[in-house]
């Protein structure tokens, strides 16, 4: 079981309640198994890209998508890392069968 670190509610903004940073999952409240799985998928993505390249890629992709859609929330949901995490968050066995570098699949 991966440890979830509790943080203050205002740190993530009003619409977000969890974040995975350098493999550490932080949340403002206890997470459901599906929510925790979503964050664990991000931890796997970050680990395989050696953390800093993940955040660089994530930020650049979000910026380019924001320029394209002019909507920060749509840009967020279109990021390939988020798409993989949302697509497979309900499959609690996904990480056991996940293939590396399959962010769109």
Short mmCIF file of N, CA and C in Angstrom, two decimals:
data_model
loop_
_atom_site.label_atom_id
_atom_site.label_comp_id
_atom_site.label_asym_id
_atom_site.label_seq_id
_atom_site.Cartn_x
_atom_site.Cartn_y
_atom_site.Cartn_z
N UNK A 1 0.85 -1.19 0.00
CA UNK A 1 0.00 0.00 0.00
C UNK A 1 0.89 1.24 0.00
N UNK A 2 0.63 2.13 -0.91
CA UNK A 2 1.41 3.36 -1.01
C UNK A 2 0.89 4.39 -0.01
N UNK A 3 1.80 5.04 0.67
CA UNK A 3 1.43 6.05 1.66
C UNK A 3 0.94 7.30 0.95
N UNK A 4 -0.10 7.89 1.51
CA UNK A 4 -0.65 9.15 1.00
C UNK A 4 -0.41 10.21 2.08
N UNK A 5 0.25 11.28 1.69
CA UNK A 5 0.56 12.36 2.61
C UNK A 5 -0.57 13.38 2.60
N UNK A 6 -1.05 13.75 3.78
CA UNK A 6 -2.14 14.72 3.89
C UNK A 6 -1.58 16.13 3.80
N UNK A 7 -2.26 16.98 3.04
CA UNK A 7 -1.88 18.38 2.92
C UNK A 7 -3.10 19.26 3.17
N UNK A 8 -2.86 20.54 3.37
CA UNK A 8 -3.96 21.48 3.60
C UNK A 8 -4.79 21.66 2.34
N UNK A 9 -6.06 21.89 2.53
CA UNK A 9 -7.01 21.97 1.43
C UNK A 9 -6.68 23.03 0.39
N UNK A 10 -6.24 24.20 0.77
CA UNK A 10 -6.03 25.29 -0.17
C UNK A 10 -4.81 25.15 -1.07
N UNK A 11 -3.95 24.20 -0.82
CA UNK A 11 -2.70 24.10 -1.57
C UNK A 11 -2.87 23.69 -3.04
N UNK A 12 -3.93 22.98 -3.37
CA UNK A 12 -4.11 22.46 -4.73
C UNK A 12 -5.15 23.22 -5.54
N UNK A 13 -5.80 24.17 -4.98
CA UNK A 13 -6.89 24.83 -5.68
C UNK A 13 -8.20 24.13 -5.34
N UNK A 14 -9.29 24.80 -5.63
CA UNK A 14 -10.59 24.29 -5.17
C UNK A 14 -11.07 23.04 -5.89
N UNK A 15 -10.63 22.79 -7.12
CA UNK A 15 -11.14 21.66 -7.88
C UNK A 15 -10.27 20.41 -7.79
N UNK A 16 -9.14 20.49 -7.11
CA UNK A 16 -8.22 19.36 -7.06
C UNK A 16 -7.99 18.93 -5.62
N UNK A 17 -7.88 17.63 -5.41
CA UNK A 17 -7.73 17.12 -4.05
C UNK A 17 -6.55 16.18 -3.89
N UNK A 18 -5.82 15.88 -4.98
CA UNK A 18 -4.65 15.01 -4.88
C UNK A 18 -3.65 15.37 -5.97
N UNK A 19 -2.39 15.07 -5.68
CA UNK A 19 -1.32 15.30 -6.65
C UNK A 19 -0.21 14.30 -6.36
N UNK A 20 0.46 13.90 -7.41
CA UNK A 20 1.61 13.00 -7.28
C UNK A 20 2.84 13.79 -7.71
N UNK A 21 3.77 13.97 -6.80
CA UNK A 21 5.00 14.71 -7.08
C UNK A 21 6.20 13.84 -6.75
N UNK A 22 6.98 13.53 -7.76
CA UNK A 22 8.18 12.71 -7.60
C UNK A 22 7.85 11.38 -6.91
N UNK A 23 6.69 10.82 -7.27
CA UNK A 23 6.27 9.54 -6.74
C UNK A 23 5.58 9.60 -5.39
N UNK A 24 5.51 10.77 -4.78
CA UNK A 24 4.82 10.93 -3.50
C UNK A 24 3.41 11.43 -3.76
N UNK A 25 2.44 10.75 -3.19
CA UNK A 25 1.05 11.13 -3.39
C UNK A 25 0.61 11.99 -2.20
N UNK A 26 0.10 13.18 -2.51
CA UNK A 26 -0.38 14.11 -1.50
C UNK A 26 -1.86 14.36 -1.76
N UNK A 27 -2.66 14.42 -0.69
CA UNK A 27 -4.10 14.61 -0.85
C UNK A 27 -4.66 15.39 0.31
N UNK A 28 -5.75 16.08 0.05
CA UNK A 28 -6.41 16.87 1.09
C UNK A 28 -7.40 16.03 1.90
N UNK A 29 -7.67 14.82 1.41
CA UNK A 29 -8.60 13.92 2.11
C UNK A 29 -8.24 12.48 1.75
N UNK A 30 -8.80 11.51 2.46
CA UNK A 30 -8.54 10.12 2.07
C UNK A 30 -9.04 9.87 0.64
N UNK A 31 -8.31 9.04 -0.09
CA UNK A 31 -8.65 8.76 -1.49
C UNK A 31 -9.36 7.43 -1.61
N UNK A 32 -10.30 7.37 -2.55
CA UNK A 32 -10.94 6.10 -2.87
C UNK A 32 -9.92 5.22 -3.59
N UNK A 33 -10.17 3.92 -3.71
CA UNK A 33 -9.24 3.07 -4.46
C UNK A 33 -9.03 3.53 -5.90
N UNK A 34 -10.08 4.03 -6.55
CA UNK A 34 -9.97 4.51 -7.93
C UNK A 34 -9.11 5.77 -7.98
N UNK A 35 -9.34 6.70 -7.07
CA UNK A 35 -8.54 7.93 -7.03
C UNK A 35 -7.07 7.63 -6.73
N UNK A 36 -6.84 6.71 -5.81
CA UNK A 36 -5.46 6.32 -5.48
C UNK A 36 -4.80 5.66 -6.67
N UNK A 37 -5.53 4.84 -7.40
CA UNK A 37 -4.97 4.19 -8.59
C UNK A 37 -4.59 5.23 -9.64
N UNK A 38 -5.40 6.25 -9.80
CA UNK A 38 -5.09 7.34 -10.73
C UNK A 38 -3.73 7.94 -10.38
N UNK A 39 -3.53 8.23 -9.12
CA UNK A 39 -2.26 8.84 -8.69
C UNK A 39 -1.10 7.85 -8.81
N UNK A 40 -1.35 6.58 -8.57
CA UNK A 40 -0.30 5.57 -8.73
C UNK A 40 0.13 5.44 -10.19
N UNK A 41 -0.81 5.61 -11.11
CA UNK A 41 -0.47 5.60 -12.54
C UNK A 41 0.47 6.76 -12.83
N UNK A 42 0.18 7.93 -12.26
CA UNK A 42 1.09 9.07 -12.43
C UNK A 42 2.47 8.77 -11.83
N UNK A 43 2.50 8.10 -10.69
CA UNK A 43 3.79 7.75 -10.07
C UNK A 43 4.60 6.85 -11.01
N UNK A 44 3.93 5.90 -11.67
CA UNK A 44 4.62 5.01 -12.61
C UNK A 44 5.13 5.81 -13.82
N UNK A 45 4.32 6.73 -14.33
CA UNK A 45 4.74 7.56 -15.46
C UNK A 45 5.97 8.39 -15.08
N UNK A 46 5.92 8.99 -13.92
CA UNK A 46 7.03 9.84 -13.48
C UNK A 46 8.32 9.03 -13.31
N UNK A 47 8.20 7.86 -12.69
CA UNK A 47 9.35 7.00 -12.45
C UNK A 47 10.01 6.58 -13.76
N UNK A 48 9.22 6.17 -14.75
CA UNK A 48 9.82 5.68 -15.99
C UNK A 48 10.44 6.80 -16.82
N UNK A 49 10.01 8.04 -16.61
CA UNK A 49 10.63 9.17 -17.31
C UNK A 49 11.66 9.89 -16.44
N UNK A 50 11.99 9.30 -15.31
CA UNK A 50 13.02 9.83 -14.40
C UNK A 50 12.66 11.21 -13.83
N UNK A 51 11.38 11.39 -13.53
CA UNK A 51 10.82 12.51 -12.80
C UNK A 51 10.93 13.87 -13.51
N UNK A 52 12.07 14.48 -13.54
CA UNK A 52 12.16 15.83 -14.12
C UNK A 52 11.72 15.89 -15.58
N UNK A 53 12.13 14.95 -16.44
CA UNK A 53 11.61 15.00 -17.82
C UNK A 53 10.08 14.86 -17.87
N UNK A 54 9.51 14.10 -16.94
CA UNK A 54 8.05 13.98 -16.89
C UNK A 54 7.42 15.35 -16.69
N UNK A 55 7.90 16.08 -15.68
CA UNK A 55 7.30 17.38 -15.37
C UNK A 55 7.53 18.39 -16.48
N UNK A 56 8.66 18.33 -17.11
CA UNK A 56 8.94 19.21 -18.25
C UNK A 56 7.97 18.90 -19.40
N UNK A 57 7.85 17.61 -19.75
CA UNK A 57 6.93 17.18 -20.81
C UNK A 57 5.50 17.59 -20.47
N UNK A 58 5.08 17.31 -19.21
CA UNK A 58 3.73 17.62 -18.77
C UNK A 58 3.45 19.11 -18.93
N UNK A 59 4.37 19.95 -18.46
CA UNK A 59 4.17 21.40 -18.54
C UNK A 59 4.15 21.92 -19.95
N UNK A 60 5.06 21.46 -20.79
CA UNK A 60 5.10 21.91 -22.19
C UNK A 60 3.84 21.45 -22.92
N UNK A 61 3.44 20.20 -22.69
CA UNK A 61 2.24 19.71 -23.37
C UNK A 61 1.01 20.48 -22.92
N UNK A 62 0.89 20.75 -21.61
CA UNK A 62 -0.25 21.54 -21.14
C UNK A 62 -0.24 22.92 -21.78
N UNK A 63 0.90 23.57 -21.84
CA UNK A 63 0.99 24.92 -22.43
C UNK A 63 0.57 24.91 -23.90
N UNK A 64 1.08 23.95 -24.66
CA UNK A 64 0.72 23.88 -26.07
C UNK A 64 -0.77 23.60 -26.26
N UNK A 65 -1.32 22.72 -25.43
CA UNK A 65 -2.75 22.42 -25.52
C UNK A 65 -3.58 23.62 -25.08
N UNK A 66 -3.09 24.35 -24.09
CA UNK A 66 -3.80 25.57 -23.67
C UNK A 66 -3.82 26.59 -24.80
N UNK A 67 -2.70 26.74 -25.50
CA UNK A 67 -2.66 27.66 -26.65
C UNK A 67 -3.63 27.20 -27.73
N UNK A 68 -3.76 25.91 -27.90
CA UNK A 68 -4.65 25.37 -28.93
C UNK A 68 -6.12 25.56 -28.55
N UNK A 69 -6.49 25.22 -27.31
CA UNK A 69 -7.90 25.22 -26.90
C UNK A 69 -8.34 26.49 -26.17
N UNK A 70 -7.39 27.29 -25.67
CA UNK A 70 -7.70 28.50 -24.90
C UNK A 70 -8.60 28.18 -23.70
N UNK A 71 -8.39 27.01 -23.14
CA UNK A 71 -9.17 26.56 -21.99
C UNK A 71 -8.25 25.70 -21.14
N UNK A 72 -7.93 26.16 -19.92
CA UNK A 72 -6.94 25.44 -19.10
C UNK A 72 -7.44 24.06 -18.69
N UNK A 73 -8.73 23.91 -18.42
CA UNK A 73 -9.26 22.62 -17.99
C UNK A 73 -9.26 21.61 -19.14
N UNK A 74 -9.66 22.04 -20.33
CA UNK A 74 -9.62 21.14 -21.49
C UNK A 74 -8.18 20.74 -21.79
N UNK A 75 -7.26 21.69 -21.68
CA UNK A 75 -5.84 21.38 -21.89
C UNK A 75 -5.38 20.32 -20.89
N UNK A 76 -5.78 20.47 -19.64
CA UNK A 76 -5.42 19.49 -18.60
C UNK A 76 -5.92 18.08 -18.96
N UNK A 77 -7.18 17.98 -19.35
CA UNK A 77 -7.75 16.66 -19.66
C UNK A 77 -7.20 16.06 -20.95
N UNK A 78 -6.62 16.88 -21.80
CA UNK A 78 -6.06 16.38 -23.06
C UNK A 78 -4.59 15.96 -22.94
N UNK A 79 -3.94 16.24 -21.83
CA UNK A 79 -2.56 15.82 -21.62
C UNK A 79 -2.51 14.30 -21.66
N UNK A 80 -1.59 13.75 -22.42
CA UNK A 80 -1.52 12.29 -22.60
C UNK A 80 -1.40 11.54 -21.28
N UNK A 81 -0.68 12.09 -20.29
CA UNK A 81 -0.52 11.42 -19.00
C UNK A 81 -1.85 11.36 -18.25
N UNK A 82 -2.63 12.44 -18.34
CA UNK A 82 -3.95 12.45 -17.70
C UNK A 82 -4.91 11.51 -18.41
N UNK A 83 -4.82 11.46 -19.73
CA UNK A 83 -5.71 10.56 -20.47
C UNK A 83 -5.46 9.11 -20.07
N UNK A 84 -4.20 8.72 -19.97
CA UNK A 84 -3.91 7.35 -19.55
C UNK A 84 -4.44 7.11 -18.14
N UNK A 85 -4.18 8.04 -17.22
CA UNK A 85 -4.61 7.84 -15.83
C UNK A 85 -6.13 7.78 -15.71
N UNK A 86 -6.84 8.68 -16.38
CA UNK A 86 -8.31 8.65 -16.31
C UNK A 86 -8.88 7.42 -17.01
N UNK A 87 -8.28 7.03 -18.13
CA UNK A 87 -8.79 5.88 -18.89
C UNK A 87 -8.69 4.58 -18.08
N UNK A 88 -7.66 4.46 -17.24
CA UNK A 88 -7.41 3.19 -16.55
C UNK A 88 -7.56 3.26 -15.04
N UNK A 89 -8.02 4.38 -14.50
CA UNK A 89 -8.09 4.52 -13.05
C UNK A 89 -9.02 3.50 -12.39
N UNK A 90 -10.07 3.07 -13.06
CA UNK A 90 -11.00 2.11 -12.46
C UNK A 90 -10.50 0.68 -12.54
N UNK A 91 -9.48 0.42 -13.34
CA UNK A 91 -8.88 -0.91 -13.46
C UNK A 91 -7.78 -1.02 -12.41
N UNK A 92 -8.11 -1.56 -11.26
CA UNK A 92 -7.17 -1.60 -10.14
C UNK A 92 -6.01 -2.56 -10.38
N UNK A 93 -6.07 -3.38 -11.42
CA UNK A 93 -4.96 -4.27 -11.79
C UNK A 93 -4.12 -3.71 -12.93
N UNK A 94 -4.45 -2.52 -13.40
CA UNK A 94 -3.79 -1.95 -14.57
C UNK A 94 -2.27 -1.86 -14.41
N UNK A 95 -1.81 -1.45 -13.27
CA UNK A 95 -0.37 -1.25 -13.09
C UNK A 95 0.42 -2.56 -13.17
N UNK A 96 -0.21 -3.69 -12.89
CA UNK A 96 0.47 -4.98 -13.01
C UNK A 96 0.68 -5.39 -14.46
N UNK A 97 -0.16 -4.88 -15.37
CA UNK A 97 -0.05 -5.26 -16.78
C UNK A 97 0.36 -4.10 -17.68
N UNK A 98 0.53 -2.93 -17.10
CA UNK A 98 0.85 -1.73 -17.88
C UNK A 98 2.18 -1.87 -18.59
N UNK A 99 2.17 -1.52 -19.87
CA UNK A 99 3.40 -1.49 -20.65
C UNK A 99 4.01 -0.10 -20.55
N UNK A 100 5.32 -0.02 -20.51
CA UNK A 100 6.01 1.26 -20.39
C UNK A 100 5.77 2.13 -21.61
N UNK A 101 5.70 3.42 -21.38
CA UNK A 101 5.61 4.43 -22.44
C UNK A 101 4.35 4.30 -23.28
N UNK A 102 3.27 3.87 -22.70
CA UNK A 102 1.99 3.72 -23.41
C UNK A 102 1.00 4.78 -22.97
N UNK A 103 1.39 6.03 -23.13
CA UNK A 103 0.56 7.10 -22.61
C UNK A 103 -0.70 7.34 -23.41
N UNK A 104 -0.74 6.91 -24.64
CA UNK A 104 -1.94 7.09 -25.45
C UNK A 104 -2.74 5.82 -25.61
N UNK A 105 -2.24 4.72 -25.11
CA UNK A 105 -2.89 3.44 -25.35
C UNK A 105 -3.65 2.89 -24.20
#
